[in-house]
Short mmCIF file of C-alpha atoms in Angstrom, two decimals:
data_model
loop_
_atom_site.label_atom_id
_atom_site.label_comp_id
_atom_site.label_asym_id
_atom_site.label_seq_id
_atom_site.Cartn_x
_atom_site.Cartn_y
_atom_site.Cartn_z
CA VAL A 1 -28.28 -0.04 -27.93
CA ILE A 2 -30.34 0.52 -30.76
CA THR A 3 -33.19 -1.78 -32.45
CA TRP A 4 -34.79 -1.70 -34.98
CA GLY A 5 -37.04 -4.25 -37.21
CA HIS A 6 -40.64 -4.77 -36.08
CA ASN A 7 -43.15 -3.23 -33.77
CA SER A 8 -46.54 -4.64 -33.58
CA ILE A 9 -49.15 -2.83 -32.83
CA LEU A 10 -49.36 -4.62 -29.22
CA GLY A 11 -46.10 -2.72 -28.21
CA PRO A 12 -43.57 -1.92 -29.75
CA SER A 13 -39.88 -3.04 -29.43
CA THR A 14 -38.22 0.37 -27.51
CA VAL A 15 -34.81 0.76 -25.86
CA PRO A 16 -35.90 2.28 -22.19
CA ALA A 17 -34.38 5.40 -22.45
CA SER A 18 -32.50 5.36 -19.12
CA LEU A 19 -31.03 2.41 -20.07
CA SER A 20 -27.06 2.60 -20.07
CA GLY A 21 -23.75 1.19 -18.92
CA VAL A 22 -24.67 -1.85 -21.53
CA VAL A 23 -21.74 -5.24 -22.20
CA ALA A 24 -24.34 -7.51 -23.45
CA ILE A 25 -27.20 -7.98 -25.28
CA ARG A 26 -29.53 -10.74 -25.83
CA ALA A 27 -32.65 -11.09 -27.73
CA GLY A 28 -35.71 -14.05 -27.29
CA HIS A 29 -39.51 -14.79 -29.28
CA SER A 30 -40.22 -11.72 -27.89
CA HIS A 31 -38.25 -9.82 -25.61
CA THR A 32 -34.91 -8.37 -25.04
CA VAL A 33 -32.00 -8.69 -21.66
CA ALA A 34 -29.77 -6.53 -21.35
CA LEU A 35 -26.24 -7.01 -19.14
CA LYS A 36 -24.66 -3.96 -17.45
CA GLN A 37 -21.39 -3.52 -16.49
CA ASP A 38 -22.70 -3.95 -12.41
CA GLY A 39 -23.72 -7.20 -12.96
CA SER A 40 -26.91 -6.03 -13.19
CA VAL A 41 -30.25 -7.07 -15.85
CA VAL A 42 -32.15 -4.83 -17.54
CA ASP A 43 -35.44 -6.72 -20.41
CA TRP A 44 -38.12 -5.33 -21.71
CA PHE A 45 -41.04 -6.06 -23.84
CA SER A 46 -42.81 -6.47 -27.42
CA TYR A 47 -45.56 -8.16 -27.11
CA SER A 48 -48.46 -7.10 -24.25
CA TYR A 49 -48.33 -10.98 -23.11
CA ASP A 50 -45.37 -11.12 -19.47
CA GLN A 51 -42.39 -12.85 -20.33
CA GLY A 52 -41.37 -12.38 -16.58
CA SER A 53 -39.81 -10.48 -15.11
CA VAL A 54 -35.73 -10.11 -13.75
CA PRO A 55 -35.78 -12.00 -10.60
CA THR A 56 -35.92 -9.37 -7.20
CA GLY A 57 -32.63 -8.88 -5.87
CA LEU A 58 -30.68 -10.46 -9.27
CA SER A 59 -26.87 -8.84 -8.74
CA GLY A 60 -23.62 -10.48 -9.64
CA VAL A 61 -24.28 -11.54 -13.41
CA VAL A 62 -21.83 -12.26 -16.11
CA ALA A 63 -23.77 -13.62 -19.27
CA ILE A 64 -27.14 -14.10 -19.84
CA ALA A 65 -29.65 -15.85 -22.80
CA ALA A 66 -32.69 -15.17 -24.05
CA GLY A 67 -34.97 -18.01 -25.11
CA GLY A 68 -38.54 -18.26 -26.85
CA ALA A 69 -40.60 -17.66 -24.03
CA HIS A 70 -37.52 -17.69 -20.87
CA THR A 71 -34.31 -15.94 -19.90
CA VAL A 72 -30.95 -16.83 -17.89
CA ALA A 73 -28.47 -15.59 -16.15
CA LEU A 74 -24.84 -16.93 -14.73
CA LEU A 75 -23.63 -15.45 -11.59
CA GLU A 76 -20.06 -16.11 -10.92
CA PRO A 77 -19.11 -18.30 -8.76
CA ALA A 78 -18.98 -17.58 -4.89
CA ASN A 79 -15.43 -19.45 -4.75
CA ASP A 80 -14.38 -16.16 -6.86
CA PHE A 81 -12.84 -13.58 -4.78
CA GLY A 82 -12.52 -11.53 -8.16
CA ALA A 83 -9.89 -8.65 -7.89
CA VAL A 84 -8.39 -7.78 -4.60
CA PRO A 85 -5.81 -4.74 -4.48
CA LEU A 86 -1.59 -6.68 -3.61
CA GLY A 87 -1.18 -6.44 0.75
CA ARG A 88 -5.02 -6.97 1.40
CA LEU A 89 -7.80 -9.74 2.19
CA ARG A 90 -11.10 -10.21 1.23
CA PRO A 91 -13.54 -12.67 3.05
CA HIS A 92 -15.68 -14.72 1.27
CA THR A 93 -18.62 -17.11 3.76
CA VAL A 94 -19.57 -20.63 1.30
CA ILE A 95 -22.49 -22.70 2.65
CA LEU A 96 -21.92 -25.83 3.20
CA ALA A 97 -24.36 -27.63 2.75
CA ASN A 98 -25.75 -32.22 3.38
CA SER A 99 -28.43 -32.28 0.94
CA GLY A 100 -28.12 -35.76 0.85
CA ASN A 101 -29.62 -38.63 3.10
CA LEU A 102 -26.92 -39.79 5.57
CA PRO A 103 -24.79 -38.03 8.22
CA LEU A 104 -22.18 -36.56 7.27
CA THR A 105 -18.54 -36.52 9.37
CA LEU A 106 -15.90 -33.82 8.17
CA SER A 107 -12.33 -35.16 8.82
CA SER A 108 -10.22 -32.27 7.33
CA ILE A 109 -10.16 -29.43 5.10
CA THR A 110 -6.47 -28.79 3.10
CA LEU A 111 -5.80 -26.13 0.34
CA ALA A 112 -3.33 -27.58 -2.63
CA GLY A 113 -2.63 -25.92 -5.65
CA PRO A 114 -0.11 -23.21 -7.17
CA GLY A 115 -1.96 -20.83 -5.19
CA ALA A 116 -2.53 -22.72 -2.03
CA ASP A 117 -0.59 -20.49 0.37
CA GLN A 118 -2.67 -16.94 -0.93
CA PHE A 119 -5.94 -18.26 0.93
CA SER A 120 -6.90 -19.66 4.11
CA LEU A 121 -9.80 -20.25 6.70
CA ILE A 122 -10.78 -18.44 8.92
CA ALA A 123 -13.16 -20.58 11.14
CA PRO A 124 -12.63 -23.97 11.95
CA LEU A 125 -14.35 -26.62 9.80
CA PRO A 126 -17.57 -28.62 11.79
CA THR A 127 -17.10 -31.55 12.71
CA SER A 128 -20.69 -33.05 11.58
CA LEU A 129 -23.24 -32.37 9.12
CA ALA A 130 -26.77 -33.83 10.09
CA VAL A 131 -29.19 -34.64 7.09
CA GLY A 132 -30.93 -31.07 5.71
CA ALA A 133 -28.29 -29.24 8.26
CA SER A 134 -25.51 -26.30 6.60
CA SER A 135 -22.87 -24.54 7.72
CA PRO A 136 -21.47 -21.40 6.95
CA LEU A 137 -17.08 -21.90 5.65
CA THR A 138 -15.11 -18.34 5.87
CA LEU A 139 -12.71 -18.52 3.65
CA ARG A 140 -9.92 -15.19 2.60
CA PHE A 141 -8.17 -14.66 0.13
CA ALA A 142 -5.03 -12.40 0.90
CA PRO A 143 -2.38 -12.63 -2.06
CA THR A 144 1.53 -11.72 -1.59
CA ARG A 145 1.77 -11.80 -5.26
CA PRO A 146 0.21 -10.52 -8.38
CA GLY A 147 -1.45 -11.78 -10.84
CA LEU A 148 -4.57 -15.24 -11.00
CA LEU A 149 -3.82 -16.87 -8.34
CA THR A 150 -6.30 -20.47 -7.58
CA ALA A 151 -6.00 -23.61 -5.52
CA GLN A 152 -8.50 -26.13 -4.71
CA LEU A 153 -10.14 -26.39 -1.30
CA LYS A 154 -10.52 -30.00 -0.43
CA ILE A 155 -13.13 -31.42 2.40
CA THR A 156 -12.92 -35.33 3.24
CA SER A 157 -16.21 -37.22 4.99
CA ASN A 158 -17.54 -40.30 5.12
CA ASP A 159 -19.34 -39.61 1.92
CA PRO A 160 -19.24 -42.77 0.31
CA ASP A 161 -20.35 -41.16 -3.10
CA THR A 162 -17.44 -38.36 -2.42
CA PRO A 163 -15.32 -38.67 -0.10
CA VAL A 164 -12.90 -36.07 -1.12
CA PHE A 165 -14.62 -33.04 -1.40
CA THR A 166 -13.02 -30.11 -4.16
CA LEU A 167 -13.91 -26.49 -4.32
CA ASP A 168 -11.80 -24.58 -7.38
CA LEU A 169 -10.71 -20.96 -6.22
CA ARG A 170 -9.54 -18.58 -8.14
CA GLY A 171 -8.73 -14.83 -7.31
CA THR A 172 -6.87 -11.98 -9.02
CA SER A 173 -4.08 -9.83 -6.94
CA THR A 174 -3.95 -6.39 -9.21
CA PHE A 175 -0.06 -4.77 -8.91
CA ASN A 176 1.87 -5.44 -11.38
CA LEU A 177 3.94 -2.61 -13.01
CA THR A 178 6.28 -3.12 -16.85
CA ALA A 179 9.13 -0.44 -16.86
CA THR A 180 9.23 2.95 -18.77
CA LYS A 181 11.83 4.70 -20.08
CA PRO A 182 12.98 7.67 -17.93
CA SER A 183 11.71 9.68 -20.83
CA SER A 184 8.25 8.79 -19.49
CA ILE A 185 8.38 11.61 -16.70
CA GLY A 186 5.55 10.23 -13.50
CA SER A 187 5.83 6.44 -14.15
CA SER A 188 6.60 4.93 -10.54
CA PHE A 189 9.21 2.34 -12.73
CA THR A 190 12.16 3.59 -14.85
CA TYR A 191 15.29 2.31 -16.42
CA ALA A 192 17.71 3.92 -17.91
CA PRO A 193 20.42 2.64 -20.58
CA LEU A 194 23.74 0.44 -20.59
CA ARG A 195 25.89 1.63 -19.00
CA LEU A 196 29.67 0.60 -19.15
CA ASP A 197 32.26 0.31 -16.13
CA ARG A 198 35.42 0.40 -18.23
CA GLN A 199 36.93 -1.49 -14.80
CA THR A 200 35.79 -4.27 -15.03
CA GLY A 201 33.26 -4.50 -18.30
CA LEU A 202 30.71 -5.13 -17.19
CA MET A 203 27.33 -3.15 -18.43
CA LEU A 204 25.43 -1.58 -15.21
CA GLN A 205 21.93 -0.88 -15.66
CA LYS A 206 19.81 2.03 -13.23
CA ILE A 207 16.57 0.32 -11.71
CA THR A 208 15.28 3.30 -10.54
CA PHE A 209 11.07 2.48 -8.40
CA THR A 210 9.03 4.27 -6.16
CA ASN A 211 6.45 2.52 -4.04
CA THR A 212 2.88 3.77 -4.55
CA THR A 213 1.42 0.82 -2.98
CA GLY A 214 -0.05 2.45 -0.07
CA VAL A 215 1.63 -0.31 1.78
CA LYS A 216 5.11 -1.76 3.28
CA LEU A 217 6.85 -3.46 0.46
CA GLU A 218 9.77 -5.86 1.55
CA GLY A 219 11.13 -6.40 -1.80
CA LEU A 220 10.94 -6.27 -5.31
CA LYS A 221 11.28 -8.98 -7.94
CA LEU A 222 12.26 -7.68 -10.69
CA VAL A 223 11.00 -10.15 -14.07
CA LEU A 224 13.59 -9.67 -17.26
CA SER A 225 12.45 -10.57 -20.85
CA LYS A 226 13.90 -11.00 -24.36
CA VAL A 227 17.68 -11.18 -23.04
CA VAL A 228 19.60 -11.30 -25.90
CA SER A 229 21.17 -14.64 -26.28
CA GLY A 230 24.06 -15.64 -24.36
CA VAL A 231 24.01 -12.41 -22.33
CA GLN A 232 24.57 -13.36 -18.11
CA ILE A 233 22.98 -10.63 -15.69
CA TYR A 234 24.36 -10.89 -12.43
CA SER A 235 22.27 -12.06 -8.96
CA SER A 236 19.04 -13.52 -11.62
CA SER A 237 17.34 -16.82 -11.79
CA LEU A 238 15.61 -18.87 -14.31
CA GLY A 239 11.94 -17.42 -14.38
CA THR A 240 8.71 -19.34 -13.89
CA ALA A 241 8.71 -18.57 -18.04
CA PRO A 242 10.74 -19.61 -20.72
CA GLY A 243 13.48 -16.84 -21.82
CA THR A 244 12.66 -15.27 -18.57
CA TYR A 245 15.10 -14.27 -15.86
CA ASP A 246 14.08 -12.63 -12.16
CA VAL A 247 16.19 -10.83 -9.99
CA ILE A 248 14.79 -10.32 -6.31
CA TYR A 249 15.29 -6.70 -4.28
CA SER A 250 15.14 -8.35 -0.31
CA ASN A 251 15.31 -4.74 1.27
CA PRO A 252 12.06 -2.97 3.04
CA ILE A 253 9.83 -0.45 0.70
CA ALA A 254 8.28 1.65 2.40
CA ALA A 255 5.31 3.83 0.87
CA ASN A 256 6.04 6.20 -1.33
CA GLU A 257 9.63 5.46 -0.99
CA THR A 258 12.15 5.33 -3.61
CA LEU A 259 14.85 3.21 -4.30
CA SER A 260 17.61 3.08 -7.44
CA PHE A 261 20.39 0.30 -8.28
CA ASP A 262 22.04 -1.47 -10.38
CA LEU A 263 21.40 -4.48 -12.21
CA VAL A 264 24.63 -5.98 -13.80
CA TYR A 265 25.18 -7.66 -17.02
CA PHE A 266 28.25 -9.66 -18.80
CA ASP A 267 28.30 -9.92 -22.58
CA PRO A 268 31.34 -12.25 -23.88
CA LYS A 269 30.68 -11.29 -27.53
CA ARG A 270 31.58 -7.21 -25.80
CA ARG A 271 28.06 -5.93 -27.99
CA THR A 272 27.23 -2.47 -28.27
CA ALA A 273 24.87 -1.40 -24.41
CA ALA A 274 21.73 0.05 -26.84
CA SER A 275 21.86 -3.50 -28.66
CA ILE A 276 20.82 -5.52 -24.76
CA HIS A 277 18.08 -3.98 -24.01
CA PRO A 278 15.33 -6.78 -22.58
CA VAL A 279 11.85 -5.76 -21.26
CA ILE A 280 11.26 -6.18 -17.45
CA SER A 281 8.13 -6.06 -15.35
CA ALA A 282 7.70 -5.81 -11.77
CA GLU A 283 6.29 -7.90 -8.75
CA ALA A 284 5.65 -6.22 -5.48
CA LEU A 285 6.62 -8.93 -2.53
CA LEU A 286 4.94 -8.38 0.63
CA ALA A 287 6.59 -11.59 2.35
CA PRO A 288 10.42 -10.88 3.52
CA GLU A 289 12.84 -13.41 1.13
CA PRO A 290 14.45 -15.05 3.24
CA ASP A 291 18.05 -16.39 2.68
CA SER A 292 17.30 -20.34 1.76
CA LEU A 293 19.19 -22.90 3.84
CA VAL A 294 21.38 -25.11 3.09
CA VAL A 295 20.59 -26.89 -0.74
CA THR A 296 21.42 -30.62 -2.20
CA GLY A 297 23.70 -29.97 -5.08
CA THR A 298 27.09 -30.51 -5.96
CA VAL A 299 29.95 -28.22 -4.74
CA VAL A 300 32.32 -27.02 -7.81
CA PRO A 301 35.87 -24.93 -8.02
CA LEU A 302 36.00 -21.48 -8.14
CA ARG A 303 37.98 -20.06 -10.94
CA SER A 304 38.83 -17.00 -8.52
CA ALA A 305 37.25 -15.21 -5.30
CA ARG A 306 38.43 -11.89 -5.77
CA PRO A 307 37.70 -8.16 -4.24
CA THR A 308 36.47 -5.83 -6.95
CA PRO A 309 35.00 -1.67 -6.56
CA GLN A 310 31.89 -3.46 -6.74
CA GLY A 311 32.14 -6.53 -4.06
CA PRO A 312 33.64 -9.85 -4.35
CA PHE A 313 33.42 -11.61 -7.64
CA LEU A 314 33.31 -15.64 -8.02
CA GLU A 315 33.80 -17.22 -11.05
CA TRP A 316 33.98 -20.44 -12.06
CA ASN A 317 33.16 -23.03 -15.12
CA SER A 318 30.02 -24.42 -15.68
CA VAL A 319 27.90 -25.96 -17.92
CA PRO A 320 25.39 -24.34 -20.20
CA LYS A 321 21.52 -24.25 -19.34
CA ALA A 322 22.62 -26.32 -15.68
CA SER A 323 21.42 -24.93 -12.46
CA TYR A 324 23.80 -23.37 -9.58
CA VAL A 325 23.80 -21.81 -6.60
CA VAL A 326 25.46 -19.86 -4.38
CA GLU A 327 26.30 -20.23 -0.77
CA TYR A 328 28.11 -17.95 1.65
CA SER A 329 28.83 -17.96 5.62
CA ASN A 330 29.75 -14.59 7.58
CA ASP A 331 31.24 -17.46 10.33
CA ALA A 332 33.84 -19.45 8.48
CA GLY A 333 32.03 -22.03 7.65
CA LYS A 334 29.28 -22.91 10.73
CA THR A 335 26.62 -21.87 9.45
CA TRP A 336 26.04 -22.01 5.68
CA PHE A 337 22.87 -19.96 3.10
CA SER A 338 22.37 -19.60 -0.60
CA ALA A 339 22.54 -16.10 -2.04
CA VAL A 340 20.12 -16.61 -4.80
CA HIS A 341 17.65 -19.11 -5.54
CA ARG A 342 19.62 -20.51 -9.35
CA LEU A 343 22.03 -19.64 -11.70
CA SER A 344 21.65 -20.85 -15.23
CA THR A 345 24.18 -19.53 -18.06
CA GLY A 346 24.11 -20.34 -22.04
CA THR A 347 28.40 -20.39 -21.74
CA THR A 348 30.82 -22.35 -20.28
CA ARG A 349 32.12 -19.53 -17.47
CA MET A 350 29.48 -17.95 -14.82
CA PHE A 351 30.31 -14.98 -12.92
CA TRP A 352 28.82 -13.36 -9.79
CA VAL A 353 29.01 -10.34 -7.37
CA ASP A 354 27.74 -10.37 -4.25
CA ARG A 355 26.91 -5.97 -3.37
CA GLY A 356 24.78 -6.86 -0.58
CA GLN A 357 21.08 -6.35 -1.11
CA PRO A 358 19.92 -7.74 -3.14
CA GLU A 359 22.71 -10.51 -3.72
CA THR A 360 22.98 -11.26 0.11
CA LYS A 361 20.58 -10.07 3.28
CA THR A 362 23.61 -8.54 4.45
CA LYS A 363 26.77 -6.65 2.94
CA PRO A 364 29.82 -8.77 2.59
CA VAL A 365 33.04 -7.93 4.63
CA GLY A 366 36.85 -8.27 3.83
CA VAL A 367 38.78 -10.21 1.01
CA PRO A 368 36.20 -13.16 0.06
CA ASN A 369 37.49 -17.31 1.27
CA LYS A 370 39.74 -16.02 3.26
CA PRO A 371 40.66 -15.59 7.15
CA GLY A 372 38.43 -12.83 8.99
CA GLY A 373 36.61 -12.41 5.50
CA ARG A 374 32.62 -14.15 3.69
CA LEU A 375 32.83 -17.62 3.05
CA TYR A 376 31.50 -18.40 -0.69
CA ARG A 377 31.35 -21.60 -2.14
CA VAL A 378 28.95 -22.86 -5.41
CA LYS A 379 27.05 -26.24 -6.26
CA ARG A 380 25.45 -27.16 -8.72
CA LEU A 381 21.97 -28.46 -8.09
#
């Protein structure tokens, strides 16, 4: 921090010699306040009369403001769990207080929102709170997927003014990788150039991933973006963002284990492999991605189901942008499971190859849709 300007005979505006790690600065009428990276606050004065001092124990400050003779500090919300490594958990206690004028009866507590499964209540909710009474409420954040995760804690009571109290929860998981080309030696996630398989006309892309999280992963989700229009990616589903596709690898991955597998592409326009490279990122999966049960949809006829060196090859007529699911049975049609959640294409013909993982939990057996072989059917959702 550097200052300049008026220095009165009553006192200089010199910056404290030991001041460091400043991320924000605010100037009042006769005092200056600095916010440090660790969430602490430092102030100093240019006149002899006292403007007050930083309160003892003040920490967790995220923003400051200085007035003529006062300073304001904004604290980090108590319901923000901060950044938590994937696979770890962080507990946090908030105080539930009855500041009203009647006893409270608490009837229920629920978690809702897109990240509700990432938060939980450790201790049971108290059944009642007397006037002026308070009770600690301990929550925990245990992320199983990366990024900003949010939810709402809702407490129902007999309060006539606010029968449902809502507390916003948020936390950030810190694991996310972006793939790099093999020239980046030492990266834990690389992809090779696409190569043409002349037997099938498909293009294959080698993915290499090393688990550097320090914990066992139950799988890996690849997110592919900037995919060339018309190109189909086998065993992919539509992603949450427009123009993205998800591919699930559902084998367990031990800490420090390295795995390699191929992504399979089909381009009806037969463009060169060099023109089809998508942008790839990876997200760790800590909970197993089990085969889902039978989903509701309309069964569509298969054009063919035949064996290939890569695995059973299914083909069917499709409607552009419609969603499909492939279901399979290992017990002659008694029990059906879905291999992936959704498949979608921009063309009128759809292909899918069952190579075992990550398409299905187990490897296929026998000739597809023949006695003794794995049975397949396709549904339009």
